[in-house]
């Protein structure tokens, strides 16, 4: 539900190259919040904790288990 309801979708496949702080990255059953151009934070089974991870290495690992990113969403700026 979050994936459909929050923010606006960034065009794929360029979306991962345009990430910025606060963007939401979704894949099957999971979401991460972008921290900066190199890291995001998410709860994950790999660390069994909430962790900051490098986006590239984390997506490679997650892709093998959960598949490709399904969408990237950008929230509107605060009012």
PDB file of N, CA, C and O in Angstrom:
ATOM      1  N   UNK A   1       0.819  -1.188   0.000  1.00  0.00           N
ATOM      2  CA  UNK A   1       0.000   0.000   0.000  1.00  0.00           C
ATOM      3  C   UNK A   1       0.869   1.261   0.000  1.00  0.00           C
ATOM      4  O   UNK A   1       0.533   2.222  -0.673  1.00  0.00           O
ATOM      5  N   UNK A   2       1.961   1.246   0.743  1.00  0.00           N
ATOM      6  CA  UNK A   2       2.846   2.409   0.766  1.00  0.00           C
ATOM      7  C   UNK A   2       3.388   2.708  -0.620  1.00  0.00           C
ATOM      8  O   UNK A   2       3.470   3.866  -1.029  1.00  0.00           O
ATOM      9  N   UNK A   3       3.746   1.677  -1.329  1.00  0.00           N
ATOM     10  CA  UNK A   3       4.345   1.857  -2.650  1.00  0.00           C
ATOM     11  C   UNK A   3       3.388   2.569  -3.599  1.00  0.00           C
ATOM     12  O   UNK A   3       3.810   3.361  -4.430  1.00  0.00           O
ATOM     13  N   UNK A   4       2.116   2.295  -3.480  1.00  0.00           N
ATOM     14  CA  UNK A   4       1.136   2.931  -4.361  1.00  0.00           C
ATOM     15  C   UNK A   4       0.713   4.304  -3.853  1.00  0.00           C
ATOM     16  O   UNK A   4       0.338   5.159  -4.652  1.00  0.00           O
ATOM     17  N   UNK A   5       0.770   4.536  -2.550  1.00  0.00           N
ATOM     18  CA  UNK A   5       0.168   5.744  -1.975  1.00  0.00           C
ATOM     19  C   UNK A   5       1.129   6.902  -1.711  1.00  0.00           C
ATOM     20  O   UNK A   5       0.706   8.048  -1.693  1.00  0.00           O
ATOM     21  N   UNK A   6       2.403   6.619  -1.518  1.00  0.00           N
ATOM     22  CA  UNK A   6       3.322   7.667  -1.084  1.00  0.00           C
ATOM     23  C   UNK A   6       4.049   8.338  -2.241  1.00  0.00           C
ATOM     24  O   UNK A   6       4.582   7.666  -3.121  1.00  0.00           O
ATOM     25  N   UNK A   7       4.098   9.645  -2.230  1.00  0.00           N
ATOM     26  CA  UNK A   7       4.921  10.403  -3.159  1.00  0.00           C
ATOM     27  C   UNK A   7       4.585  10.173  -4.615  1.00  0.00           C
ATOM     28  O   UNK A   7       3.490   9.745  -4.967  1.00  0.00           O
ATOM     29  N   UNK A   8       5.562  10.478  -5.461  1.00  0.00           N
ATOM     30  CA  UNK A   8       5.396  10.276  -6.905  1.00  0.00           C
ATOM     31  C   UNK A   8       6.503   9.361  -7.413  1.00  0.00           C
ATOM     32  O   UNK A   8       7.620   9.376  -6.912  1.00  0.00           O
ATOM     33  N   UNK A   9       6.163   8.576  -8.418  1.00  0.00           N
ATOM     34  CA  UNK A   9       7.109   7.604  -8.971  1.00  0.00           C
ATOM     35  C   UNK A   9       8.156   8.304  -9.823  1.00  0.00           C
ATOM     36  O   UNK A   9       7.838   9.232 -10.565  1.00  0.00           O
ATOM     37  N   UNK A  10       9.414   7.871  -9.697  1.00  0.00           N
ATOM     38  CA  UNK A  10      10.475   8.323 -10.585  1.00  0.00           C
ATOM     39  C   UNK A  10      10.515   7.372 -11.772  1.00  0.00           C
ATOM     40  O   UNK A  10      10.284   6.175 -11.618  1.00  0.00           O
ATOM     41  N   UNK A  11      10.818   7.882 -12.934  1.00  0.00           N
ATOM     42  CA  UNK A  11      10.855   7.062 -14.150  1.00  0.00           C
ATOM     43  C   UNK A  11      11.979   6.034 -14.058  1.00  0.00           C
ATOM     44  O   UNK A  11      13.082   6.357 -13.669  1.00  0.00           O
ATOM     45  N   UNK A  12      11.695   4.823 -14.400  1.00  0.00           N
ATOM     46  CA  UNK A  12      12.713   3.771 -14.444  1.00  0.00           C
ATOM     47  C   UNK A  12      13.215   3.657 -15.865  1.00  0.00           C
ATOM     48  O   UNK A  12      12.503   4.010 -16.789  1.00  0.00           O
ATOM     49  N   UNK A  13      14.377   3.181 -16.150  1.00  0.00           N
ATOM     50  CA  UNK A  13      15.395   2.656 -15.246  1.00  0.00           C
ATOM     51  C   UNK A  13      16.333   3.721 -14.694  1.00  0.00           C
ATOM     52  O   UNK A  13      17.233   3.425 -13.929  1.00  0.00           O
ATOM     53  N   UNK A  14      16.120   4.975 -15.025  1.00  0.00           N
ATOM     54  CA  UNK A  14      16.997   6.042 -14.564  1.00  0.00           C
ATOM     55  C   UNK A  14      16.819   6.354 -13.077  1.00  0.00           C
ATOM     56  O   UNK A  14      17.656   7.023 -12.488  1.00  0.00           O
ATOM     57  N   UNK A  15      15.765   5.886 -12.464  1.00  0.00           N
ATOM     58  CA  UNK A  15      15.441   6.248 -11.083  1.00  0.00           C
ATOM     59  C   UNK A  15      16.587   5.979 -10.118  1.00  0.00           C
ATOM     60  O   UNK A  15      16.876   6.803  -9.256  1.00  0.00           O
ATOM     61  N   UNK A  16      17.270   4.856 -10.242  1.00  0.00           N
ATOM     62  CA  UNK A  16      18.340   4.529  -9.301  1.00  0.00           C
ATOM     63  C   UNK A  16      19.546   5.451  -9.464  1.00  0.00           C
ATOM     64  O   UNK A  16      20.315   5.636  -8.530  1.00  0.00           O
ATOM     65  N   UNK A  17      19.694   6.061 -10.619  1.00  0.00           N
ATOM     66  CA  UNK A  17      20.795   7.003 -10.832  1.00  0.00           C
ATOM     67  C   UNK A  17      20.435   8.403 -10.329  1.00  0.00           C
ATOM     68  O   UNK A  17      21.314   9.255 -10.217  1.00  0.00           O
ATOM     69  N   UNK A  18      19.170   8.628 -10.003  1.00  0.00           N
ATOM     70  CA  UNK A  18      18.703   9.947  -9.588  1.00  0.00           C
ATOM     71  C   UNK A  18      18.320  10.002  -8.118  1.00  0.00           C
ATOM     72  O   UNK A  18      17.642  10.929  -7.691  1.00  0.00           O
ATOM     73  N   UNK A  19      18.739   9.036  -7.337  1.00  0.00           N
ATOM     74  CA  UNK A  19      18.333   8.981  -5.933  1.00  0.00           C
ATOM     75  C   UNK A  19      18.829  10.187  -5.158  1.00  0.00           C
ATOM     76  O   UNK A  19      19.931  10.676  -5.371  1.00  0.00           O
ATOM     77  N   UNK A  20      17.968  10.628  -4.220  1.00  0.00           N
ATOM     78  CA  UNK A  20      18.395  11.672  -3.300  1.00  0.00           C
ATOM     79  C   UNK A  20      17.774  11.402  -1.930  1.00  0.00           C
ATOM     80  O   UNK A  20      16.841  10.616  -1.789  1.00  0.00           O
ATOM     81  N   UNK A  21      18.320  12.059  -0.934  1.00  0.00           N
ATOM     82  CA  UNK A  21      17.901  11.861   0.453  1.00  0.00           C
ATOM     83  C   UNK A  21      16.374  11.887   0.570  1.00  0.00           C
ATOM     84  O   UNK A  21      15.717  12.779   0.057  1.00  0.00           O
ATOM     85  N   UNK A  22      15.849  10.874   1.255  1.00  0.00           N
ATOM     86  CA  UNK A  22      14.416  10.793   1.501  1.00  0.00           C
ATOM     87  C   UNK A  22      13.638   9.973   0.495  1.00  0.00           C
ATOM     88  O   UNK A  22      12.478   9.635   0.740  1.00  0.00           O
ATOM     89  N   UNK A  23      14.233   9.636  -0.651  1.00  0.00           N
ATOM     90  CA  UNK A  23      13.540   8.788  -1.621  1.00  0.00           C
ATOM     91  C   UNK A  23      13.296   7.413  -1.009  1.00  0.00           C
ATOM     92  O   UNK A  23      14.064   6.939  -0.160  1.00  0.00           O
ATOM     93  N   UNK A  24      12.231   6.785  -1.449  1.00  0.00           N
ATOM     94  CA  UNK A  24      11.869   5.446  -0.987  1.00  0.00           C
ATOM     95  C   UNK A  24      12.127   4.459  -2.124  1.00  0.00           C
ATOM     96  O   UNK A  24      11.658   4.667  -3.245  1.00  0.00           O
ATOM     97  N   UNK A  25      12.864   3.398  -1.818  1.00  0.00           N
ATOM     98  CA  UNK A  25      13.175   2.365  -2.802  1.00  0.00           C
ATOM     99  C   UNK A  25      12.418   1.103  -2.383  1.00  0.00           C
ATOM    100  O   UNK A  25      12.602   0.601  -1.277  1.00  0.00           O
ATOM    101  N   UNK A  26      11.565   0.618  -3.282  1.00  0.00           N
ATOM    102  CA  UNK A  26      10.728  -0.546  -2.988  1.00  0.00           C
ATOM    103  C   UNK A  26      11.138  -1.747  -3.824  1.00  0.00           C
ATOM    104  O   UNK A  26      11.524  -1.612  -4.981  1.00  0.00           O
ATOM    105  N   UNK A  27      11.041  -2.911  -3.231  1.00  0.00           N
ATOM    106  CA  UNK A  27      11.087  -4.180  -3.938  1.00  0.00           C
ATOM    107  C   UNK A  27      10.150  -5.090  -3.196  1.00  0.00           C
ATOM    108  O   UNK A  27       9.571  -4.693  -2.183  1.00  0.00           O
ATOM    109  N   UNK A  28       9.911  -6.282  -3.698  1.00  0.00           N
ATOM    110  CA  UNK A  28       8.876  -7.157  -3.150  1.00  0.00           C
ATOM    111  C   UNK A  28       8.992  -7.287  -1.634  1.00  0.00           C
ATOM    112  O   UNK A  28       9.988  -7.780  -1.117  1.00  0.00           O
ATOM    113  N   UNK A  29       7.962  -6.800  -0.937  1.00  0.00           N
ATOM    114  CA  UNK A  29       7.883  -6.944   0.513  1.00  0.00           C
ATOM    115  C   UNK A  29       8.838  -6.086   1.313  1.00  0.00           C
ATOM    116  O   UNK A  29       9.048  -6.354   2.499  1.00  0.00           O
ATOM    117  N   UNK A  30       9.411  -5.034   0.714  1.00  0.00           N
ATOM    118  CA  UNK A  30      10.440  -4.297   1.435  1.00  0.00           C
ATOM    119  C   UNK A  30      10.548  -2.860   0.939  1.00  0.00           C
ATOM    120  O   UNK A  30      10.192  -2.566  -0.197  1.00  0.00           O
ATOM    121  N   UNK A  31      11.065  -1.991   1.817  1.00  0.00           N
ATOM    122  CA  UNK A  31      11.310  -0.597   1.461  1.00  0.00           C
ATOM    123  C   UNK A  31      12.566  -0.112   2.180  1.00  0.00           C
ATOM    124  O   UNK A  31      12.868  -0.553   3.287  1.00  0.00           O
ATOM    125  N   UNK A  32      13.298   0.769   1.524  1.00  0.00           N
ATOM    126  CA  UNK A  32      14.473   1.416   2.118  1.00  0.00           C
ATOM    127  C   UNK A  32      14.322   2.924   1.925  1.00  0.00           C
ATOM    128  O   UNK A  32      13.683   3.384   0.982  1.00  0.00           O
ATOM    129  N   UNK A  33      14.918   3.687   2.833  1.00  0.00           N
ATOM    130  CA  UNK A  33      14.909   5.148   2.758  1.00  0.00           C
ATOM    131  C   UNK A  33      16.321   5.596   2.415  1.00  0.00           C
ATOM    132  O   UNK A  33      17.278   5.251   3.117  1.00  0.00           O
ATOM    133  N   UNK A  34      16.446   6.373   1.339  1.00  0.00           N
ATOM    134  CA  UNK A  34      17.752   6.844   0.892  1.00  0.00           C
ATOM    135  C   UNK A  34      18.296   7.880   1.875  1.00  0.00           C
ATOM    136  O   UNK A  34      17.600   8.820   2.249  1.00  0.00           O
ATOM    137  N   UNK A  35      19.535   7.680   2.289  1.00  0.00           N
ATOM    138  CA  UNK A  35      20.218   8.588   3.211  1.00  0.00           C
ATOM    139  C   UNK A  35      21.010   9.650   2.449  1.00  0.00           C
ATOM    140  O   UNK A  35      21.017  10.814   2.788  1.00  0.00           O
ATOM    141  N   UNK A  36      21.727   9.220   1.428  1.00  0.00           N
ATOM    142  CA  UNK A  36      22.511  10.111   0.569  1.00  0.00           C
ATOM    143  C   UNK A  36      22.742   9.382  -0.745  1.00  0.00           C
ATOM    144  O   UNK A  36      22.138   8.337  -0.975  1.00  0.00           O
ATOM    145  N   UNK A  37      23.601   9.901  -1.602  1.00  0.00           N
ATOM    146  CA  UNK A  37      23.759   9.283  -2.920  1.00  0.00           C
ATOM    147  C   UNK A  37      24.424   7.910  -2.886  1.00  0.00           C
ATOM    148  O   UNK A  37      24.460   7.212  -3.900  1.00  0.00           O
ATOM    149  N   UNK A  38      24.920   7.495  -1.729  1.00  0.00           N
ATOM    150  CA  UNK A  38      25.622   6.206  -1.652  1.00  0.00           C
ATOM    151  C   UNK A  38      25.010   5.208  -0.674  1.00  0.00           C
ATOM    152  O   UNK A  38      25.319   4.025  -0.747  1.00  0.00           O
ATOM    153  N   UNK A  39      24.144   5.659   0.243  1.00  0.00           N
ATOM    154  CA  UNK A  39      23.638   4.752   1.287  1.00  0.00           C
ATOM    155  C   UNK A  39      22.134   4.894   1.485  1.00  0.00           C
ATOM    156  O   UNK A  39      21.544   5.924   1.194  1.00  0.00           O
ATOM    157  N   UNK A  40      21.549   3.814   1.992  1.00  0.00           N
ATOM    158  CA  UNK A  40      20.178   3.879   2.463  1.00  0.00           C
ATOM    159  C   UNK A  40      20.055   3.103   3.756  1.00  0.00           C
ATOM    160  O   UNK A  40      20.989   2.417   4.185  1.00  0.00           O
ATOM    161  N   UNK A  41      18.920   3.267   4.425  1.00  0.00           N
ATOM    162  CA  UNK A  41      18.659   2.592   5.690  1.00  0.00           C
ATOM    163  C   UNK A  41      17.431   1.704   5.499  1.00  0.00           C
ATOM    164  O   UNK A  41      16.465   2.096   4.835  1.00  0.00           O
ATOM    165  N   UNK A  42      17.524   0.494   6.041  1.00  0.00           N
ATOM    166  CA  UNK A  42      16.390  -0.426   5.971  1.00  0.00           C
ATOM    167  C   UNK A  42      16.572  -1.539   6.985  1.00  0.00           C
ATOM    168  O   UNK A  42      17.684  -1.839   7.417  1.00  0.00           O
ATOM    169  N   UNK A  43      15.452  -2.132   7.375  1.00  0.00           N
ATOM    170  CA  UNK A  43      15.481  -3.315   8.223  1.00  0.00           C
ATOM    171  C   UNK A  43      15.726  -4.493   7.301  1.00  0.00           C
ATOM    172  O   UNK A  43      15.113  -4.589   6.248  1.00  0.00           O
ATOM    173  N   UNK A  44      16.645  -5.374   7.685  1.00  0.00           N
ATOM    174  CA  UNK A  44      16.938  -6.464   6.763  1.00  0.00           C
ATOM    175  C   UNK A  44      17.338  -7.742   7.487  1.00  0.00           C
ATOM    176  O   UNK A  44      17.866  -7.716   8.593  1.00  0.00           O
ATOM    177  N   UNK A  45      17.074  -8.845   6.828  1.00  0.00           N
ATOM    178  CA  UNK A  45      17.393 -10.161   7.387  1.00  0.00           C
ATOM    179  C   UNK A  45      18.884 -10.460   7.318  1.00  0.00           C
ATOM    180  O   UNK A  45      19.383 -11.267   8.096  1.00  0.00           O
ATOM    181  N   UNK A  46      19.595  -9.808   6.413  1.00  0.00           N
ATOM    182  CA  UNK A  46      21.034 -10.049   6.294  1.00  0.00           C
ATOM    183  C   UNK A  46      21.762  -9.670   7.582  1.00  0.00           C
ATOM    184  O   UNK A  46      22.623 -10.406   8.060  1.00  0.00           O
ATOM    185  N   UNK A  47      21.410  -8.519   8.151  1.00  0.00           N
ATOM    186  CA  UNK A  47      22.020  -8.070   9.402  1.00  0.00           C
ATOM    187  C   UNK A  47      21.150  -8.372  10.621  1.00  0.00           C
ATOM    188  O   UNK A  47      21.583  -8.178  11.740  1.00  0.00           O
ATOM    189  N   UNK A  48      19.918  -8.785  10.372  1.00  0.00           N
ATOM    190  CA  UNK A  48      18.928  -8.990  11.434  1.00  0.00           C
ATOM    191  C   UNK A  48      18.788  -7.723  12.285  1.00  0.00           C
ATOM    192  O   UNK A  48      18.690  -7.777  13.507  1.00  0.00           O
ATOM    193  N   UNK A  49      18.776  -6.585  11.605  1.00  0.00           N
ATOM    194  CA  UNK A  49      18.684  -5.288  12.278  1.00  0.00           C
ATOM    195  C   UNK A  49      18.390  -4.213  11.241  1.00  0.00           C
ATOM    196  O   UNK A  49      18.473  -4.450  10.040  1.00  0.00           O
ATOM    197  N   UNK A  50      18.099  -3.033  11.731  1.00  0.00           N
ATOM    198  CA  UNK A  50      18.045  -1.864  10.859  1.00  0.00           C
ATOM    199  C   UNK A  50      19.485  -1.442  10.619  1.00  0.00           C
ATOM    200  O   UNK A  50      20.272  -1.355  11.552  1.00  0.00           O
ATOM    201  N   UNK A  51      19.840  -1.205   9.346  1.00  0.00           N
ATOM    202  CA  UNK A  51      21.241  -0.913   9.029  1.00  0.00           C
ATOM    203  C   UNK A  51      21.348   0.106   7.905  1.00  0.00           C
ATOM    204  O   UNK A  51      20.491   0.160   7.022  1.00  0.00           O
ATOM    205  N   UNK A  52      22.409   0.902   7.952  1.00  0.00           N
ATOM    206  CA  UNK A  52      22.798   1.739   6.830  1.00  0.00           C
ATOM    207  C   UNK A  52      23.688   0.876   5.950  1.00  0.00           C
ATOM    208  O   UNK A  52      24.595   0.212   6.450  1.00  0.00           O
ATOM    209  N   UNK A  53      23.401   0.877   4.654  1.00  0.00           N
ATOM    210  CA  UNK A  53      24.191   0.062   3.728  1.00  0.00           C
ATOM    211  C   UNK A  53      24.482   0.835   2.463  1.00  0.00           C
ATOM    212  O   UNK A  53      23.714   1.727   2.075  1.00  0.00           O
ATOM    213  N   UNK A  54      25.556   0.468   1.805  1.00  0.00           N
ATOM    214  CA  UNK A  54      25.826   0.987   0.478  1.00  0.00           C
ATOM    215  C   UNK A  54      24.731   0.530  -0.462  1.00  0.00           C
ATOM    216  O   UNK A  54      24.359  -0.652  -0.460  1.00  0.00           O
ATOM    217  N   UNK A  55      24.196   1.446  -1.256  1.00  0.00           N
ATOM    218  CA  UNK A  55      23.061   1.129  -2.111  1.00  0.00           C
ATOM    219  C   UNK A  55      23.414   0.044  -3.131  1.00  0.00           C
ATOM    220  O   UNK A  55      22.678  -0.941  -3.265  1.00  0.00           O
ATOM    221  N   UNK A  56      24.513   0.195  -3.840  1.00  0.00           N
ATOM    222  CA  UNK A  56      24.885  -0.778  -4.872  1.00  0.00           C
ATOM    223  C   UNK A  56      25.043  -2.188  -4.345  1.00  0.00           C
ATOM    224  O   UNK A  56      24.381  -3.125  -4.831  1.00  0.00           O
ATOM    225  N   UNK A  57      25.909  -2.385  -3.332  1.00  0.00           N
ATOM    226  CA  UNK A  57      26.089  -3.748  -2.807  1.00  0.00           C
ATOM    227  C   UNK A  57      24.810  -4.339  -2.208  1.00  0.00           C
ATOM    228  O   UNK A  57      24.527  -5.525  -2.384  1.00  0.00           O
ATOM    229  N   UNK A  58      24.031  -3.510  -1.526  1.00  0.00           N
ATOM    230  CA  UNK A  58      22.792  -4.017  -0.926  1.00  0.00           C
ATOM    231  C   UNK A  58      21.812  -4.452  -2.002  1.00  0.00           C
ATOM    232  O   UNK A  58      21.190  -5.519  -1.899  1.00  0.00           O
ATOM    233  N   UNK A  59      21.660  -3.652  -3.063  1.00  0.00           N
ATOM    234  CA  UNK A  59      20.724  -4.022  -4.121  1.00  0.00           C
ATOM    235  C   UNK A  59      21.151  -5.294  -4.834  1.00  0.00           C
ATOM    236  O   UNK A  59      20.298  -6.103  -5.205  1.00  0.00           O
ATOM    237  N   UNK A  60      22.437  -5.496  -5.022  1.00  0.00           N
ATOM    238  CA  UNK A  60      22.903  -6.750  -5.633  1.00  0.00           C
ATOM    239  C   UNK A  60      22.505  -7.950  -4.781  1.00  0.00           C
ATOM    240  O   UNK A  60      22.018  -8.954  -5.290  1.00  0.00           O
ATOM    241  N   UNK A  61      22.722  -7.843  -3.478  1.00  0.00           N
ATOM    242  CA  UNK A  61      22.379  -8.939  -2.569  1.00  0.00           C
ATOM    243  C   UNK A  61      20.867  -9.162  -2.527  1.00  0.00           C
ATOM    244  O   UNK A  61      20.387 -10.293  -2.608  1.00  0.00           O
ATOM    245  N   UNK A  62      20.110  -8.071  -2.424  1.00  0.00           N
ATOM    246  CA  UNK A  62      18.650  -8.165  -2.331  1.00  0.00           C
ATOM    247  C   UNK A  62      18.069  -8.708  -3.631  1.00  0.00           C
ATOM    248  O   UNK A  62      17.133  -9.509  -3.614  1.00  0.00           O
ATOM    249  N   UNK A  63      18.625  -8.297  -4.762  1.00  0.00           N
ATOM    250  CA  UNK A  63      18.149  -8.762  -6.071  1.00  0.00           C
ATOM    251  C   UNK A  63      18.169 -10.292  -6.146  1.00  0.00           C
ATOM    252  O   UNK A  63      17.262 -10.904  -6.704  1.00  0.00           O
ATOM    253  N   UNK A  64      19.175 -10.902  -5.571  1.00  0.00           N
ATOM    254  CA  UNK A  64      19.298 -12.360  -5.609  1.00  0.00           C
ATOM    255  C   UNK A  64      18.205 -13.051  -4.798  1.00  0.00           C
ATOM    256  O   UNK A  64      17.849 -14.190  -5.088  1.00  0.00           O
ATOM    257  N   UNK A  65      17.666 -12.356  -3.806  1.00  0.00           N
ATOM    258  CA  UNK A  65      16.661 -12.953  -2.926  1.00  0.00           C
ATOM    259  C   UNK A  65      15.245 -12.488  -3.260  1.00  0.00           C
ATOM    260  O   UNK A  65      14.325 -13.291  -3.345  1.00  0.00           O
ATOM    261  N   UNK A  66      15.075 -11.183  -3.450  1.00  0.00           N
ATOM    262  CA  UNK A  66      13.739 -10.612  -3.596  1.00  0.00           C
ATOM    263  C   UNK A  66      13.436 -10.088  -4.996  1.00  0.00           C
ATOM    264  O   UNK A  66      12.332  -9.631  -5.245  1.00  0.00           O
ATOM    265  N   UNK A  67      14.409 -10.110  -5.881  1.00  0.00           N
ATOM    266  CA  UNK A  67      14.176  -9.629  -7.233  1.00  0.00           C
ATOM    267  C   UNK A  67      14.527  -8.154  -7.390  1.00  0.00           C
ATOM    268  O   UNK A  67      15.146  -7.544  -6.525  1.00  0.00           O
ATOM    269  N   UNK A  68      14.133  -7.604  -8.520  1.00  0.00           N
ATOM    270  CA  UNK A  68      14.470  -6.233  -8.887  1.00  0.00           C
ATOM    271  C   UNK A  68      13.688  -5.204  -8.074  1.00  0.00           C
ATOM    272  O   UNK A  68      12.612  -5.504  -7.543  1.00  0.00           O
ATOM    273  N   UNK A  69      14.206  -4.003  -8.023  1.00  0.00           N
ATOM    274  CA  UNK A  69      13.483  -2.875  -7.452  1.00  0.00           C
ATOM    275  C   UNK A  69      12.185  -2.728  -8.235  1.00  0.00           C
ATOM    276  O   UNK A  69      12.183  -2.791  -9.464  1.00  0.00           O
ATOM    277  N   UNK A  70      11.061  -2.554  -7.519  1.00  0.00           N
ATOM    278  CA  UNK A  70       9.771  -2.420  -8.189  1.00  0.00           C
ATOM    279  C   UNK A  70       9.400  -0.967  -8.427  1.00  0.00           C
ATOM    280  O   UNK A  70       8.655  -0.666  -9.356  1.00  0.00           O
ATOM    281  N   UNK A  71       9.888  -0.056  -7.583  1.00  0.00           N
ATOM    282  CA  UNK A  71       9.669   1.367  -7.828  1.00  0.00           C
ATOM    283  C   UNK A  71      10.540   2.201  -6.909  1.00  0.00           C
ATOM    284  O   UNK A  71      11.043   1.729  -5.894  1.00  0.00           O
ATOM    285  N   UNK A  72      10.703   3.450  -7.324  1.00  0.00           N
ATOM    286  CA  UNK A  72      11.349   4.466  -6.491  1.00  0.00           C
ATOM    287  C   UNK A  72      10.368   5.614  -6.403  1.00  0.00           C
ATOM    288  O   UNK A  72       9.841   6.069  -7.421  1.00  0.00           O
ATOM    289  N   UNK A  73      10.096   6.061  -5.181  1.00  0.00           N
ATOM    290  CA  UNK A  73       9.109   7.117  -4.950  1.00  0.00           C
ATOM    291  C   UNK A  73       9.783   8.305  -4.282  1.00  0.00           C
ATOM    292  O   UNK A  73      10.648   8.130  -3.436  1.00  0.00           O
ATOM    293  N   UNK A  74       9.358   9.486  -4.665  1.00  0.00           N
ATOM    294  CA  UNK A  74       9.892  10.716  -4.059  1.00  0.00           C
ATOM    295  C   UNK A  74       8.755  11.435  -3.354  1.00  0.00           C
ATOM    296  O   UNK A  74       7.711  11.719  -3.951  1.00  0.00           O
ATOM    297  N   UNK A  75       8.974  11.712  -2.078  1.00  0.00           N
ATOM    298  CA  UNK A  75       7.972  12.425  -1.292  1.00  0.00           C
ATOM    299  C   UNK A  75       8.036  13.915  -1.611  1.00  0.00           C
ATOM    300  O   UNK A  75       9.108  14.453  -1.926  1.00  0.00           O
ATOM    301  N   UNK A  76       6.894  14.620  -1.490  1.00  0.00           N
ATOM    302  CA  UNK A  76       6.925  16.055  -1.723  1.00  0.00           C
ATOM    303  C   UNK A  76       7.690  16.756  -0.590  1.00  0.00           C
ATOM    304  O   UNK A  76       7.766  16.223   0.522  1.00  0.00           O
ATOM    305  N   UNK A  77       8.238  17.944  -0.856  1.00  0.00           N
ATOM    306  CA  UNK A  77       8.927  18.666   0.212  1.00  0.00           C
ATOM    307  C   UNK A  77       7.943  19.058   1.307  1.00  0.00           C
ATOM    308  O   UNK A  77       6.754  19.238   1.033  1.00  0.00           O
ATOM    309  N   UNK A  78       8.425  19.188   2.547  1.00  0.00           N
ATOM    310  CA  UNK A  78       7.518  19.574   3.633  1.00  0.00           C
ATOM    311  C   UNK A  78       6.930  20.966   3.374  1.00  0.00           C
ATOM    312  O   UNK A  78       7.578  21.814   2.757  1.00  0.00           O
ATOM    313  N   UNK A  79       5.737  21.154   3.831  1.00  0.00           N
ATOM    314  CA  UNK A  79       5.054  22.450   3.629  1.00  0.00           C
ATOM    315  C   UNK A  79       5.636  23.547   4.498  1.00  0.00           C
ATOM    316  O   UNK A  79       6.256  23.372   5.458  1.00  0.00           O
TER     317      UNK A  79
END
